[in-house]
Structures are given as structure tokens and as C-alpha cells.
Amino acid sequence: MRKILILLLFLTVSVLNAQQLAVLKYNGGGDWYSNPTAVPNLIMYCNENIGTTIDREVATVEPGSVDIFQFPYVHMTGHGNVIWNDDEVENLRNYLMSGGFLHIDDNYGMEQYLNKELIKLFPQQELIELPATHPIFNNYASFPSGLPKIHEHDGKRPQAKGLFYEGRLVLLFTVESDLGDGWESPEVHNDPPEVRKKALDMGANIIKYVFSN
């Protein structure tokens, strides 16, 4: 019964407020607030290029809050530790199972802490690397090699990993790419225009995929 009520809540608030995105504020000490211009810039880019009408004001939501069900896309980033308690895990799981989407973009240094938390969401599943043929790489823009590399750290290849629920991609974990850095305003990292465009194009692909699935 509780799951039915949560699903109804998600459907209701999604209809009323389907065009606002949120950033996840989590505990553990990691800098969840990093890349403050990233999501606002991505929203502007999507509104201008893929026909969305997303509210330019980005919300902040906590993993245990019922407010998370208002947002079709929640962005999470940072460099450090992440801790979700049992109530937060249950709430996040219900959010994802009810139609929500969590995009975690490792801003370098998050992966080692995040893996222990992700296993709590769907204990019977492991993160699966998405093949370059997945639709998330081929809708608005084409990325025939998969996730693009935006910033170098360890020289490792970029990877887009996912968790699925009933065949639907519900969680995307992008690592060794730093998409969010590429979304930030030009003066923040002084990335060349072609690098920023590559990051924003991939971001637009993600948003288009989320809004279509």
C-alpha cells in the first residue's frame, strides 16, 4: 500500500512540476555543492537546443525527503565521502522504482566512497557499463565511442555505468569524464568551446533520454 501511495505521489507531482531539476544534498562530508553553475547551464542549453521548458531555478533535495518525488532528474556530484542511512536508501529506491532518475557525476574522488552506498539500493544488482550503442549516447547528439572525456585525472577511460529496474535505466554513474566541469561557466575551468559543447551535448542526451523514458 505504501508503494502505491508513493507511486501516486510521484505521478501527481510529476504532472504538476515535471520541468524542474534538482541537486542531491547528501551526508558524509563530500562537497555535494560543487559545480554550482553546471546544472543551470545545462538547463539553459537544453531549453535552447532540444525544446525543453525546464525551470532555470535548480532545487536542492535530500535523499530522505519526500520532495524528491517532484523531480524527474536529480543530479549528484562531489569529490568525497557519501553516506546514506537506511531511510534515505529506502526513499531513493522508491523514487527510482517509481519513475525517477539519479545521475551521479564523479567530480573525481567520489567513486571509492559511492560504491558501498550504491550496493544498498539494489543489492542483487551490480553497476553495468553501458555500451556505446545505448540510446543515451545517440539521441540529440551522437557519441559513437560512448561517454566523452572532458577532464583528465588519472588518464583512465571514461565510463558510463548504470543500474536498471524492470529494464529501465534508473541510475547513471559517469566516472573519469567530469561532465559537470564541462557544463560549468567558461571562466571556471577555461575549457575550449569544443570541449564545453561536447559536455553539454552529452548532458542534453541524458536529459532527452530521461524525459523520453
C-alpha positions as a printed NumPy array, in Angstrom:
array([[  0.   ,   0.   ,   0.   ],
       [  2.818,   2.378,   0.868],
       [  4.482,   1.791,  -2.504],
       [  1.189,   2.512,  -4.277],
       [  0.825,   5.793,  -2.39 ],
       [  4.411,   6.754,  -3.248],
       [  3.791,   5.985,  -6.926],
       [  0.636,   8.103,  -6.919],
       [  2.541,  10.921,  -5.244],
       [  5.288,  10.723,  -7.85 ],
       [  2.818,  10.771, -10.727],
       [  0.884,  13.68 ,  -9.217],
       [  3.852,  15.943,  -8.516],
       [  5.485,  14.989, -11.805],
       [  2.482,  16.292, -13.699],
       [  2.411,  19.47 , -11.652],
       [  6.154,  20.102, -11.637],
       [  7.705,  17.923, -14.311],
       [ 10.052,  20.59 , -15.593],
       [ 12.316,  21.271, -12.619],
       [ 15.591,  19.522, -11.856],
       [ 17.33 ,  19.087,  -8.512],
       [ 20.774,  18.606,  -6.978],
       [ 21.141,  15.976,  -4.249],
       [ 22.388,  17.168,  -0.856],
       [ 23.897,  14.154,   0.891],
       [ 25.726,  13.47 ,   4.163],
       [ 29.217,  12.097,   4.711],
       [ 31.379,  15.153,   4.166],
       [ 31.542,  15.158,   0.373],
       [ 31.11 ,  18.514,  -1.365],
       [ 27.659,  17.922,  -2.852],
       [ 27.518,  21.638,  -3.703],
       [ 30.464,  21.602,  -6.134],
       [ 29.961,  22.793,  -9.731],
       [ 27.222,  25.317,  -8.833],
       [ 26.858,  26.658, -12.396],
       [ 26.764,  23.218, -14.041],
       [ 23.087,  22.232, -13.894],
       [ 21.771,  25.774, -14.525],
       [ 23.933,  25.97 , -17.652],
       [ 22.767,  22.521, -18.788],
       [ 19.148,  23.592, -18.351],
       [ 19.728,  26.696, -20.456],
       [ 21.439,  24.609, -23.143],
       [ 18.613,  22.064, -23.238],
       [ 15.93 ,  24.741, -23.414],
       [ 17.737,  26.339, -26.332],
       [ 18.628,  23.175, -28.232],
       [ 16.267,  20.271, -27.546],
       [ 12.989,  22.088, -26.996],
       [ 12.632,  21.609, -23.241],
       [ 10.997,  24.201, -20.993],
       [ 12.817,  23.378, -17.771],
       [ 12.632,  25.838, -14.901],
       [ 16.005,  27.611, -14.689],
       [ 15.878,  27.53 , -10.891],
       [ 17.552,  24.342,  -9.663],
       [ 16.18 ,  22.829,  -6.462],
       [ 18.178,  21.19 ,  -3.673],
       [ 16.773,  17.952,  -2.279],
       [ 17.883,  15.446,   0.352],
       [ 17.784,  11.686,  -0.295],
       [ 15.343,  11.019,   2.534],
       [ 12.898,  13.761,   1.617],
       [  9.504,  13.099,   0.024],
       [ 10.19 ,  16.212,  -2.067],
       [ 12.483,  14.148,  -4.289],
       [  9.4  ,  12.704,  -5.997],
       [  8.802,  16.111,  -7.591],
       [ 11.821,  15.834,  -9.868],
       [ 12.233,  13.593, -12.931],
       [ 16.017,  14.111, -12.822],
       [ 18.247,  14.504,  -9.768],
       [ 21.935,  15.315, -10.149],
       [ 24.588,  14.261,  -7.657],
       [ 28.271,  15.191,  -7.686],
       [ 31.271,  15.82 ,  -5.462],
       [ 34.765,  14.645,  -4.588],
       [ 34.482,  12.963,  -1.194],
       [ 32.577,  10.7  ,   1.135],
       [ 28.906,   9.765,   0.767],
       [ 26.681,   8.273,   3.448],
       [ 23.026,   7.261,   3.048],
       [ 21.167,   5.946,   6.089],
       [ 18.545,   3.221,   5.849],
       [ 15.613,   5.624,   5.494],
       [ 17.406,   7.526,   2.738],
       [ 18.202,   4.318,   0.884],
       [ 14.569,   3.212,   1.046],
       [ 13.344,   6.606,  -0.136],
       [ 15.845,   6.724,  -3.003],
       [ 14.951,   3.189,  -4.042],
       [ 11.242,   4.039,  -4.084],
       [ 11.986,   7.192,  -6.067],
       [ 13.88 ,   5.233,  -8.718],
       [ 11.339,   2.425,  -8.849],
       [  8.529,   4.953,  -9.243],
       [  9.984,   6.624, -12.337],
       [ 12.746,   8.892, -11.045],
       [ 16.276,   9.155, -12.401],
       [ 19.518,   9.768, -10.491],
       [ 22.594,  10.932, -12.383],
       [ 25.795,  10.737, -10.334],
       [ 28.725,  12.526, -11.943],
       [ 32.026,  11.773, -10.198],
       [ 33.868,  15.062,  -9.852],
       [ 36.946,  12.951,  -9.11 ],
       [ 37.389,  11.054,  -5.874],
       [ 33.783,  10.023,  -5.234],
       [ 33.785,   6.503,  -6.685],
       [ 35.587,   4.762,  -3.828],
       [ 33.02 ,   6.081,  -1.337],
       [ 29.957,   5.771,  -3.504],
       [ 30.227,   2.091,  -4.376],
       [ 29.454,   0.995,  -0.806],
       [ 26.273,   3.088,  -0.845],
       [ 25.057,   2.02 ,  -4.283],
       [ 25.066,  -1.627,  -3.281],
       [ 22.39 ,  -0.763,  -0.711],
       [ 19.932,   0.458,  -3.348],
       [ 19.629,  -2.756,  -5.336],
       [ 21.659,  -5.414,  -3.505],
       [ 21.023,  -8.043,  -6.175],
       [ 22.429,  -5.867,  -8.951],
       [ 25.808,  -4.542,  -9.994],
       [ 26.6  ,  -1.442, -11.977],
       [ 26.74 ,  -2.31 , -15.659],
       [ 28.819,  -0.333, -18.119],
       [ 26.562,   0.981, -20.86 ],
       [ 27.593,   0.036, -24.396],
       [ 28.239,   2.805, -26.902],
       [ 25.104,   1.649, -28.73 ],
       [ 22.844,   2.601, -25.809],
       [ 20.275,   5.28 , -26.787],
       [ 21.654,   7.689, -24.198],
       [ 24.655,   8.183, -26.482],
       [ 22.614,   8.564, -29.646],
       [ 19.612,  10.861, -29.49 ],
       [ 20.283,  14.611, -29.664],
       [ 23.979,  14.194, -30.409],
       [ 25.895,  11.111, -31.476],
       [ 28.743,   9.734, -29.392],
       [ 29.784,   6.594, -31.289],
       [ 32.506,   5.801, -28.735],
       [ 30.269,   6.315, -25.718],
       [ 30.866,   8.741, -22.851],
       [ 33.221,  11.589, -23.842],
       [ 36.319,  12.535, -21.869],
       [ 36.094,  16.111, -20.589],
       [ 38.856,  16.421, -17.96 ],
       [ 41.928,  14.278, -17.413],
       [ 42.73 ,  12.959, -13.957],
       [ 44.29 ,   9.522, -13.925],
       [ 44.366,   9.068, -17.657],
       [ 41.721,   6.351, -17.393],
       [ 38.993,   5.959, -19.976],
       [ 35.581,   7.491, -19.246],
       [ 32.805,   5.109, -18.256],
       [ 29.04 ,   5.41 , -18.011],
       [ 27.665,   2.794, -15.635],
       [ 24.023,   2.091, -14.92 ],
       [ 21.551,   0.425, -12.639],
       [ 18.326,  -0.893, -14.154],
       [ 14.904,  -1.575, -12.713],
       [ 12.472,  -3.648, -14.765],
       [ 14.528,  -2.94 , -17.869],
       [ 14.611,   0.844, -17.367],
       [ 17.838,   2.724, -16.69 ],
       [ 17.157,   4.439, -13.362],
       [ 20.654,   5.432, -12.24 ],
       [ 23.564,   6.678, -14.322],
       [ 27.055,   6.917, -12.837],
       [ 29.539,   8.816, -15.02 ],
       [ 33.168,   8.454, -13.977],
       [ 36.546,   9.598, -15.353],
       [ 34.748,  12.145, -17.511],
       [ 33.78 ,  15.15 , -15.355],
       [ 30.752,  16.158, -17.39 ],
       [ 29.746,  18.652, -14.695],
       [ 33.037,  20.531, -15.033],
       [ 32.296,  20.847, -18.738],
       [ 28.83 ,  22.227, -18.005],
       [ 30.204,  24.96 , -15.765],
       [ 30.557,  28.549, -16.989],
       [ 33.535,  29.072, -19.34 ],
       [ 35.577,  31.12 , -16.886],
       [ 35.518,  28.41 , -14.208],
       [ 37.801,  25.895, -15.934],
       [ 38.731,  27.768, -19.127],
       [ 37.777,  24.787, -21.244],
       [ 37.901,  25.303, -25.026],
       [ 34.458,  25.864, -26.593],
       [ 34.55 ,  22.499, -28.34 ],
       [ 35.129,  20.699, -25.032],
       [ 32.241,  22.503, -23.326],
       [ 29.991,  21.752, -26.289],
       [ 30.879,  18.07 , -26.11 ],
       [ 29.983,  18.01 , -22.398],
       [ 26.749,  19.933, -22.897],
       [ 25.749,  17.768, -25.87 ],
       [ 26.174,  14.67 , -23.717],
       [ 24.188,  16.352, -20.96 ],
       [ 21.416,  17.142, -23.429],
       [ 21.417,  13.475, -24.467],
       [ 20.935,  12.454, -20.833],
       [ 18.073,  14.902, -20.272],
       [ 16.371,  13.914, -23.521],
       [ 16.681,  10.25 , -22.582],
       [ 15.24 ,  10.859, -19.101],
       [ 12.296,  12.85 , -20.448],
       [ 11.564,  10.186, -23.071],
       [ 11.795,   7.014, -20.972]])
